[in-house]
Coordinates of C-alpha atoms in Angstrom, one line a residue:
M336 CA -0.1 -0.1 -0.2
Y337 CA 2.7 2.4 1.2
Q338 CA 4.4 2.1 -2.8
K339 CA 1.3 3.5 -4.1
T340 CA 1.2 6.3 -1.6
F341 CA 4.6 7.3 -2.4
V342 CA 4.3 6.9 -6.0
I343 CA 1.1 9.4 -5.9
L344 CA 3.1 12.1 -3.7
A345 CA 5.8 11.8 -6.5
A346 CA 3.3 12.7 -8.9
V347 CA 1.9 15.3 -6.9
I348 CA 5.3 17.1 -6.3
S349 CA 5.8 16.5 -9.9
L350 CA 3.0 18.3 -11.1
I351 CA 3.6 21.3 -8.8
L352 CA 7.3 21.6 -10.1
L353 CA 5.7 21.8 -13.5
I354 CA 3.0 24.7 -12.9
A355 CA 4.7 26.6 -10.0
P356 CA 6.4 30.2 -11.3
V357 CA 10.0 29.5 -11.3
P358 CA 12.1 32.0 -9.3
A359 CA 14.2 34.7 -10.5
G360 CA 17.4 33.6 -11.5
V361 CA 16.8 29.7 -12.2
A362 CA 16.1 28.3 -15.7
P363 CA 12.5 26.9 -16.4
V364 CA 14.3 24.0 -17.4
V365 CA 15.4 22.9 -14.0
F366 CA 11.7 22.9 -12.9
R367 CA 11.1 20.7 -15.1
A368 CA 13.7 18.4 -15.0
A369 CA 13.3 17.9 -11.4
A370 CA 9.3 17.2 -12.3
V371 CA 10.6 14.5 -14.1
I372 CA 13.4 13.5 -11.8
V373 CA 10.9 13.0 -8.9
L374 CA 8.4 11.0 -10.8
V375 CA 10.8 8.4 -12.1
I376 CA 12.6 7.8 -8.7
G377 CA 8.9 7.2 -7.4
L378 CA 8.2 4.6 -10.0
W379 CA 11.9 3.1 -9.7
S380 CA 12.0 3.1 -6.0
T381 CA 8.6 1.3 -5.4
A382 CA 8.7 -1.2 -8.4
V383 CA 4.8 -0.4 -9.2
V384 CA 5.9 -0.7 -12.5
P385 CA 8.6 -2.7 -14.1
S386 CA 12.3 -1.1 -13.8
F387 CA 12.4 -0.9 -17.8
Y388 CA 9.0 0.5 -18.0
G389 CA 10.0 3.6 -15.5
S390 CA 13.2 4.5 -17.6
L391 CA 11.0 4.3 -20.6
I392 CA 8.6 6.8 -19.0
F393 CA 11.9 8.9 -18.0
L394 CA 13.1 8.8 -21.9
F395 CA 9.7 9.8 -23.4
T396 CA 8.7 12.8 -20.8
A397 CA 12.1 14.3 -20.7
I398 CA 12.2 14.7 -24.4
V399 CA 8.7 15.8 -24.9
L400 CA 9.3 18.6 -21.7
E401 CA 12.4 19.2 -23.4
T402 CA 14.4 19.1 -20.0
A403 CA 17.8 18.4 -22.2
P404 CA 18.3 17.6 -26.2
A405 CA 17.7 14.2 -27.0
K406 CA 21.4 13.1 -27.4
I407 CA 21.4 14.1 -23.6
V408 CA 18.5 12.2 -22.7
L409 CA 19.3 8.9 -24.4
S410 CA 23.0 9.0 -23.8
G411 CA 22.7 5.9 -21.5
F412 CA 22.3 4.1 -25.0
H413 CA 25.9 4.9 -25.8
A414 CA 27.0 4.4 -22.3
A415 CA 29.9 2.1 -21.4
A416 CA 27.6 0.9 -18.4
T417 CA 24.8 -0.1 -20.8
W418 CA 26.8 -2.0 -23.0
L419 CA 28.5 -3.6 -19.8
V420 CA 25.1 -4.9 -19.2
F421 CA 24.7 -6.4 -22.1
G422 CA 28.0 -8.1 -22.4
G423 CA 27.2 -9.2 -18.7
L424 CA 23.8 -10.7 -20.1
V425 CA 25.4 -12.7 -23.1
L426 CA 28.8 -13.8 -20.6
G427 CA 26.1 -14.9 -17.9
L428 CA 24.0 -16.8 -20.7
G429 CA 26.9 -18.4 -21.9
I430 CA 28.5 -19.3 -18.6
K431 CA 25.0 -21.5 -18.0
Q432 CA 24.9 -22.7 -21.2
S433 CA 27.9 -24.4 -21.3
G434 CA 27.8 -25.8 -17.6
I435 CA 30.7 -23.9 -16.3
D436 CA 28.7 -22.3 -13.6
V437 CA 28.1 -25.6 -11.8
R438 CA 31.5 -26.5 -11.8
M439 CA 32.7 -23.2 -10.3
V440 CA 30.1 -23.1 -7.8
R441 CA 30.5 -26.7 -6.4
A442 CA 34.5 -26.1 -6.3
F443 CA 33.6 -23.1 -4.4
L444 CA 31.0 -25.1 -1.9
A445 CA 33.6 -27.6 -1.2
H446 CA 36.1 -25.3 0.2
F447 CA 33.2 -22.8 1.8
P448 CA 31.4 -22.8 5.2
K449 CA 27.9 -24.1 4.8
S450 CA 26.0 -21.7 7.1
Y451 CA 24.5 -18.9 5.4
I452 CA 26.1 -15.8 7.1
A453 CA 29.7 -17.4 6.6
M454 CA 28.6 -17.3 3.0
I455 CA 28.0 -13.9 2.7
Y456 CA 31.1 -12.9 4.8
G457 CA 33.4 -14.9 2.7
I458 CA 31.5 -13.4 -0.5
F459 CA 32.0 -9.8 0.4
W460 CA 35.3 -10.1 2.0
I461 CA 36.5 -12.0 -1.9
A462 CA 35.0 -9.5 -3.6
A463 CA 36.6 -6.5 -1.6
A464 CA 39.8 -8.2 -2.4
L465 CA 39.1 -8.4 -6.1
S466 CA 38.8 -4.5 -5.9
F467 CA 42.6 -4.5 -5.6
I468 CA 43.0 -6.3 -9.0
V469 CA 40.6 -5.4 -11.0
P470 CA 40.1 -1.3 -11.4
S471 CA 36.8 -1.4 -12.5
A472 CA 33.8 -1.8 -10.0
A473 CA 31.4 -2.3 -13.3
G474 CA 33.6 -5.0 -14.4
R475 CA 34.0 -6.7 -11.2
V476 CA 30.3 -6.9 -10.8
A477 CA 29.7 -8.0 -14.5
L478 CA 32.1 -10.8 -13.8
L479 CA 30.6 -11.7 -10.2
V480 CA 27.0 -11.6 -10.3
P481 CA 26.4 -14.6 -13.1
I482 CA 28.5 -16.4 -10.3
M483 CA 26.7 -15.6 -7.9
L484 CA 23.4 -16.6 -9.5
S485 CA 24.7 -20.1 -10.3
L486 CA 25.5 -20.6 -6.3
A487 CA 21.7 -19.1 -5.7
D488 CA 20.4 -21.9 -8.0
E489 CA 22.8 -24.7 -6.5
L490 CA 21.7 -23.5 -2.7
G491 CA 17.9 -23.5 -3.8
F492 CA 17.3 -20.1 -3.8
E493 CA 14.6 -18.9 -6.1
E494 CA 14.3 -15.6 -8.0
N495 CA 13.4 -13.1 -5.4
S496 CA 14.1 -14.9 -2.6
N497 CA 16.1 -13.2 0.1
G498 CA 18.6 -15.8 -0.4
R499 CA 19.6 -15.5 -3.8
S500 CA 19.3 -11.3 -3.5
G501 CA 21.9 -11.6 -0.5
L502 CA 24.1 -13.6 -2.4
V503 CA 24.0 -11.1 -5.3
L504 CA 24.1 -7.9 -3.0
A505 CA 27.1 -9.5 -1.1
A506 CA 29.5 -9.5 -3.8
T507 CA 28.1 -6.4 -5.5
L508 CA 28.4 -4.3 -2.1
G509 CA 31.6 -6.3 -1.2
T510 CA 33.3 -5.3 -4.4
M511 CA 32.0 -1.5 -4.4
I512 CA 31.8 0.0 -0.9
P513 CA 35.1 -1.1 0.9
A514 CA 36.4 0.0 -2.8
F515 CA 36.0 3.8 -2.1
A516 CA 38.9 3.9 0.1
V517 CA 41.2 2.6 -2.7
L518 CA 42.1 5.1 -5.2
P519 CA 41.8 3.6 -8.2
A520 CA 39.3 0.9 -7.6
N521 CA 36.1 3.4 -8.4
V522 CA 35.0 5.4 -11.1
P523 CA 33.7 8.3 -8.4
N524 CA 37.4 8.1 -6.9
M525 CA 39.2 8.9 -10.2
A526 CA 36.5 11.4 -11.2
L527 CA 37.6 13.1 -7.7
Y528 CA 41.2 12.4 -8.4
G529 CA 40.8 14.3 -11.9
A530 CA 38.7 17.5 -10.6
V531 CA 41.3 18.0 -7.7
E532 CA 44.0 17.9 -10.1
S533 CA 42.5 20.0 -12.8
I534 CA 40.9 22.6 -10.6
Y535 CA 43.5 22.9 -7.8
S536 CA 46.5 21.2 -9.0
L537 CA 46.5 19.2 -5.9
H538 CA 47.5 15.4 -6.1
L539 CA 45.9 12.5 -4.4
T540 CA 48.3 9.9 -3.5
Y541 CA 47.2 6.1 -3.2
G542 CA 48.6 5.7 0.4
D543 CA 47.3 8.9 1.9
F544 CA 43.7 8.5 0.4
F545 CA 43.8 4.8 1.8
L546 CA 45.2 5.7 5.2
L547 CA 42.6 8.3 5.8
N548 CA 39.2 6.2 4.5
Y549 CA 39.9 2.5 4.9
P550 CA 40.7 2.4 8.8
V551 CA 37.2 3.2 9.5
M552 CA 35.0 3.7 6.4
G553 CA 36.5 0.5 4.5
M554 CA 36.6 -1.4 7.4
A555 CA 33.3 -0.8 8.8
G556 CA 32.0 -2.2 5.2
L557 CA 33.7 -5.1 5.5
L558 CA 32.8 -6.0 9.0
F559 CA 28.9 -4.6 9.3
Y560 CA 27.6 -4.9 5.9
P561 CA 27.9 -8.6 5.4
A562 CA 26.1 -8.8 9.0
I563 CA 23.0 -6.5 7.8
I564 CA 22.7 -8.1 4.6
S565 CA 22.5 -11.5 6.6
L566 CA 19.9 -9.9 9.3
L567 CA 17.6 -8.1 6.4
M568 CA 18.0 -10.9 3.8
K569 CA 18.0 -14.3 6.3
D570 CA 17.4 -17.3 4.3
T571 CA 18.5 -21.1 4.6
P572 CA 20.3 -22.9 1.9
R573 CA 17.8 -25.6 0.7
H574 CA 20.9 -28.1 -0.2
P575 CA 24.0 -26.8 0.4
D576 CA 25.4 -30.6 0.4
H577 CA 23.9 -31.4 -3.0
R578 CA 26.4 -33.2 -4.8
E579 CA 26.8 -35.2 -8.8
E580 CA 29.5 -37.0 -10.2
V581 CA 32.2 -34.7 -11.5
K582 CA 31.6 -34.7 -15.3
P583 CA 34.9 -34.3 -17.9
W584 CA 35.6 -30.7 -19.0
G585 CA 33.6 -30.0 -22.5
S586 CA 34.6 -28.3 -25.2
D587 CA 32.2 -25.1 -24.7
E588 CA 33.4 -24.9 -21.0
R589 CA 37.0 -24.9 -22.1
K590 CA 36.4 -22.4 -24.5
L591 CA 34.4 -20.1 -22.3
L592 CA 37.3 -20.3 -19.8
V593 CA 39.6 -19.2 -22.3
I594 CA 37.4 -16.3 -23.1
L595 CA 36.9 -15.4 -19.4
I596 CA 40.6 -15.5 -18.7
I597 CA 41.4 -12.9 -21.2
A598 CA 38.6 -10.9 -20.5
L599 CA 40.0 -11.0 -16.5
G600 CA 43.2 -10.1 -17.7
L601 CA 42.2 -7.1 -20.0
W602 CA 40.1 -5.8 -16.9
V603 CA 42.9 -6.0 -14.8
T604 CA 45.0 -4.3 -17.2
D605 CA 42.6 -1.5 -18.2
T606 CA 44.8 1.6 -16.8
V607 CA 47.4 0.0 -19.3
H608 CA 45.8 -0.4 -22.4
G609 CA 42.9 2.0 -21.9
V610 CA 40.2 0.0 -23.2
S611 CA 37.2 0.0 -21.2
P612 CA 35.5 -3.0 -19.2
A613 CA 32.4 -2.4 -21.5
W614 CA 34.0 -2.9 -24.4
V615 CA 36.1 -6.0 -23.1
A616 CA 32.7 -7.5 -22.2
L617 CA 31.1 -6.7 -25.6
G618 CA 34.0 -8.5 -27.3
A619 CA 33.6 -11.5 -25.2
S620 CA 29.9 -11.7 -25.8
I621 CA 30.6 -11.3 -29.7
I622 CA 33.4 -14.1 -29.4
C623 CA 30.7 -16.5 -27.7
L624 CA 28.0 -15.6 -30.1
L625 CA 30.4 -16.3 -33.2
P626 CA 28.7 -18.6 -35.5
P627 CA 30.6 -21.3 -37.1
M628 CA 33.2 -21.1 -40.1
G629 CA 33.6 -24.3 -41.3
P630 CA 35.6 -26.6 -39.4
L631 CA 36.1 -24.0 -37.2
K632 CA 34.0 -23.4 -34.2
V633 CA 35.0 -20.7 -31.6
G634 CA 31.2 -19.8 -30.2
I635 CA 29.6 -21.3 -27.8
M636 CA 26.4 -20.2 -28.4
P637 CA 24.3 -19.4 -31.9
P638 CA 23.4 -15.6 -32.4
K639 CA 19.8 -16.7 -32.7
F640 CA 20.0 -16.4 -28.7
L641 CA 20.4 -12.9 -28.8
G642 CA 16.6 -12.7 -30.0
T643 CA 15.3 -15.6 -28.2
D644 CA 17.0 -15.9 -24.6
I645 CA 18.3 -12.4 -23.9
D646 CA 15.8 -10.3 -21.8
Y647 CA 16.5 -6.7 -23.2
G648 CA 14.7 -5.1 -20.4
P649 CA 17.8 -4.5 -17.9
I650 CA 19.5 -2.5 -21.0
I651 CA 16.6 -0.1 -21.1
F652 CA 16.3 0.3 -17.4
V653 CA 20.2 1.1 -17.4
A654 CA 20.0 3.5 -20.2
G655 CA 17.3 5.4 -18.2
V656 CA 19.1 5.7 -14.9
I657 CA 22.2 6.8 -17.2
G658 CA 20.2 9.4 -18.7
L659 CA 18.8 10.8 -15.9
G660 CA 21.8 11.5 -14.3
A661 CA 23.2 13.1 -17.5
V662 CA 19.9 15.5 -17.4
A663 CA 20.7 16.1 -14.2
N664 CA 24.2 17.4 -14.8
H665 CA 23.1 19.4 -18.4
T666 CA 20.2 21.3 -16.4
G667 CA 22.5 22.1 -13.4
L668 CA 20.0 21.0 -10.9
G669 CA 22.7 19.4 -8.5
T670 CA 24.5 22.4 -8.6
I671 CA 21.6 24.9 -7.8
V672 CA 20.5 22.8 -4.9
A673 CA 24.0 22.2 -3.5
E674 CA 24.2 26.2 -3.6
Q675 CA 20.9 26.7 -1.6
L676 CA 22.1 24.5 1.1
M677 CA 24.9 26.1 1.3
D678 CA 22.7 29.2 2.0
F679 CA 20.6 27.4 4.7
I680 CA 23.3 25.3 6.3
A681 CA 25.3 27.5 8.9
I682 CA 29.0 26.5 8.0
E683 CA 30.8 28.7 10.6
K684 CA 34.7 28.6 11.5
S685 CA 35.2 26.9 14.4
T686 CA 38.3 25.3 16.0
G687 CA 36.1 23.1 18.5
L688 CA 35.2 19.5 18.2
A689 CA 31.7 20.1 18.5
G690 CA 31.7 23.1 15.7
D691 CA 34.2 21.0 13.6
F692 CA 31.7 18.1 13.7
R693 CA 28.8 20.3 13.1
N694 CA 30.4 21.1 10.0
F695 CA 31.7 17.6 9.2
A696 CA 28.0 16.8 9.3
S697 CA 26.8 19.8 7.5
I698 CA 29.2 19.0 4.5
S699 CA 28.5 15.4 4.4
F700 CA 24.7 16.5 4.2
I701 CA 25.0 18.5 1.2
S702 CA 27.3 15.7 -0.5
V703 CA 24.9 13.2 0.1
V704 CA 21.9 15.4 -1.3
V705 CA 23.7 16.2 -4.5
G706 CA 24.9 12.4 -5.0
L707 CA 21.0 12.0 -4.6
L708 CA 20.4 14.1 -7.7
T709 CA 23.2 13.7 -9.7
T710 CA 24.7 10.1 -9.0
M711 CA 27.8 9.5 -7.4
P712 CA 30.2 9.2 -10.6
A713 CA 29.1 13.2 -11.2
Q714 CA 29.0 14.3 -7.6
P715 CA 32.6 15.0 -7.6
S716 CA 32.2 17.3 -10.7
I717 CA 29.8 19.4 -8.4
M718 CA 31.4 19.2 -4.8
A719 CA 34.9 19.9 -5.8
P720 CA 34.4 23.4 -7.6
M721 CA 32.3 24.3 -4.4
A722 CA 35.0 22.9 -2.2
Q723 CA 37.1 25.9 -1.5
T724 CA 34.0 28.3 -0.7
L725 CA 33.1 25.6 2.2
A726 CA 37.1 25.8 3.2
D727 CA 37.0 29.3 3.7
A728 CA 33.5 29.1 5.4
S729 CA 34.7 26.3 7.7
G730 CA 38.3 27.5 8.2
W731 CA 39.3 24.2 7.2
S732 CA 41.6 23.2 4.6
L733 CA 40.8 22.2 1.2
M734 CA 41.4 18.6 1.4
S735 CA 39.3 18.3 4.8
V736 CA 36.7 19.6 2.5
L737 CA 37.2 17.2 -0.6
M738 CA 38.0 13.9 1.5
T739 CA 34.5 14.8 3.7
S740 CA 32.6 15.1 0.4
M741 CA 33.1 11.2 -0.5
T742 CA 31.7 10.0 2.7
A743 CA 28.4 10.0 1.1
W744 CA 29.9 7.4 -1.6
M745 CA 29.8 4.7 1.1
M746 CA 26.6 5.4 2.3
M747 CA 24.2 6.0 -0.1
P748 CA 20.7 5.6 0.3
M749 CA 19.2 4.5 -3.4
F750 CA 20.3 2.1 -5.8
Y751 CA 20.3 4.5 -8.8
Q752 CA 23.2 6.6 -7.6
A753 CA 25.8 3.8 -8.3
P754 CA 26.2 2.1 -11.6
P755 CA 27.8 -1.1 -10.3
I756 CA 24.5 -1.1 -8.1
V757 CA 22.1 -0.4 -11.3
I758 CA 24.1 -3.4 -13.1
A759 CA 23.8 -5.9 -10.6
V760 CA 20.0 -5.1 -9.9
A761 CA 19.8 -5.4 -14.1
L762 CA 21.6 -8.7 -14.4
G763 CA 20.3 -10.5 -10.7
K764 CA 16.3 -9.3 -11.6
L765 CA 16.9 -8.0 -7.7
R766 CA 14.0 -6.3 -6.3
I767 CA 14.8 -2.5 -6.0
G768 CA 12.6 -2.2 -2.8
T769 CA 14.6 -5.0 -1.5
V770 CA 18.0 -3.3 -2.5
N771 CA 17.2 0.5 -1.4
K772 CA 16.1 -1.2 2.0
L773 CA 19.6 -2.4 2.7
L774 CA 21.1 0.6 1.5
I775 CA 19.3 3.1 4.0
T776 CA 19.9 0.7 6.7
Y777 CA 23.3 0.8 6.3
M778 CA 23.2 5.0 5.7
I779 CA 21.4 5.1 9.1
F780 CA 24.4 2.6 10.9
S781 CA 26.9 4.9 8.9
I782 CA 25.4 8.4 10.3
L783 CA 24.8 6.8 13.7
F784 CA 28.5 5.1 14.4
V785 CA 30.8 5.2 11.2
L786 CA 30.6 8.8 10.4
P787 CA 31.4 9.8 13.9
L788 CA 34.6 7.3 14.4
H789 CA 35.7 8.5 10.9
F790 CA 35.8 11.9 12.0
L791 CA 37.8 11.1 15.2
W792 CA 40.4 9.1 13.0
G793 CA 40.3 12.2 10.5
R794 CA 41.4 14.2 13.3
T795 CA 44.3 12.7 14.4
L796 CA 45.7 12.6 11.2
G797 CA 45.3 16.4 11.2
M798 CA 41.9 16.5 9.0
F799 CA 38.6 17.7 9.7
T800 CA 39.7 20.5 12.2
G801 CA 40.3 24.2 11.6
G802 CA 43.4 25.8 11.2
N803 CA 45.2 22.7 9.9

C-alpha cells in the first residue's frame, strides 16, 4: 500500500514543480527536469511498474518536456555501463549454457562454510579483495553476478528470494563499498582525483587516501555490511551438500574458460591499454556468439540467442538511469540545490570539536543530497568546484573538505546512485525495494556510528579541523 502512496506523492510533487512559478535567476528547464526526476525515482523506488517501464517513462517525458537535447536524454544507450550490462547478460547466458557455472559453484561450496552468514561474509570479503586487482567496479560486478546466480541456484534460492538477493548484493557491495577507500578502484574516486588535479593542481596519493578512508569507512563495510545483509535477507540454503558425479570438461566449458581468463586479464590491465571494461565484455560476448565458420567453431552459442534468450529490459533500465544522471548534470540541478543548501546550512569557522563535527556533518549532508540528484560518478564534478568556498567558510583545509565530500559514496541510500548497483539489479533481477531498504539501513548505521568514528580518526591525522 505504501508504494502506491509514495508514487502518488511523487506524482503530485512533479505536477507542482511543473506548474509552480520559477524563481528569478533559475531556468524553467531546471524545474521541468526536477519534475521528471522526482516522478521516475518514485516509480523505480517502489517498483509499482517494471524498472524498464520506469526508464521508458523517463525517456519519453524528458524528451517531450524538453528537459535536455535528445542526445543527452538518450546518452545512456551509448554509455559504457549499458554495454557492460549487455556483455554481462551474454556472458551470464554462456556460463549457464556451457555448464561451467555448476563446476565453479561446486568447487566453491567444497571449500566454503555451509552457513548462510558465513557465505555472505566470505563472498563480501572475496569481492572486496578483487577490488585491489580489477580497477573497474562495473567490470567486477559483471564478473561476479552470474556466478552468484549460479550459486543461488545450487543452494536452492529461487528468484526474488532473500537468499538469492543476499548473495548478489554481498558480491556487489563487497566489491564496491570498501573500494571507495582504494583510489583507483571506483569511478567516483578517479573523478575526484581528476577534478582536484584540474581545478586546484593538487595530487591525491594512494597511500594518504587509503590511510584516511580505509581504517574506519572501509573496515566498517567489511565488518558490518555482511551482518546487515544476513539480517535483512535471512535465508537457509535448501541443499548446500548437494553433489553429483564430476563430469569431464566439455569443449564449450574450455572455450568459455579461455574467454573469461582473457577478459579478466584485460579488465585487470585496463589502465595500461585504456580499453573500457564494457568493450572488453562486448568483445567477449561477440566471441561467445560467433557462428561456426566451416570446421572452425569458436563460439559457444548461436547468434539467434540474442532474439530468444536475452532479456533487453535490463538494458533499457540502465540506459534510463544513466540518462537521468546526464539530464540532472546538463540542467545544473545538482549545483543549484547544493548552492541553496550552502546558504541554508550554517557552516562557520570553529576550532572546537563540536563545531568541527557540525561542519563535517553539514558538508556530508550536502554531498549526500548532491549524490541523490546527480548520481555518485557525477557528484565530484559538483562538489570539487565548491570545495574552496566551503573551506573558506569552515576554516578547514581544502583537502579536508574534499575528503568529507566522499563520505557520501559509502552510505548512498538509493540504488540508482551507483552504476555497479544498477548493473547488479539488472543482471540479478533484484527487487529495487529490497536493495533500497538495505542501502538505507546501512546509511542510518553509518550516520550513527561510522561517520563519528571516521571524523575522530581523521582528526588524529590532522584532518577535519579548523586551522589545519
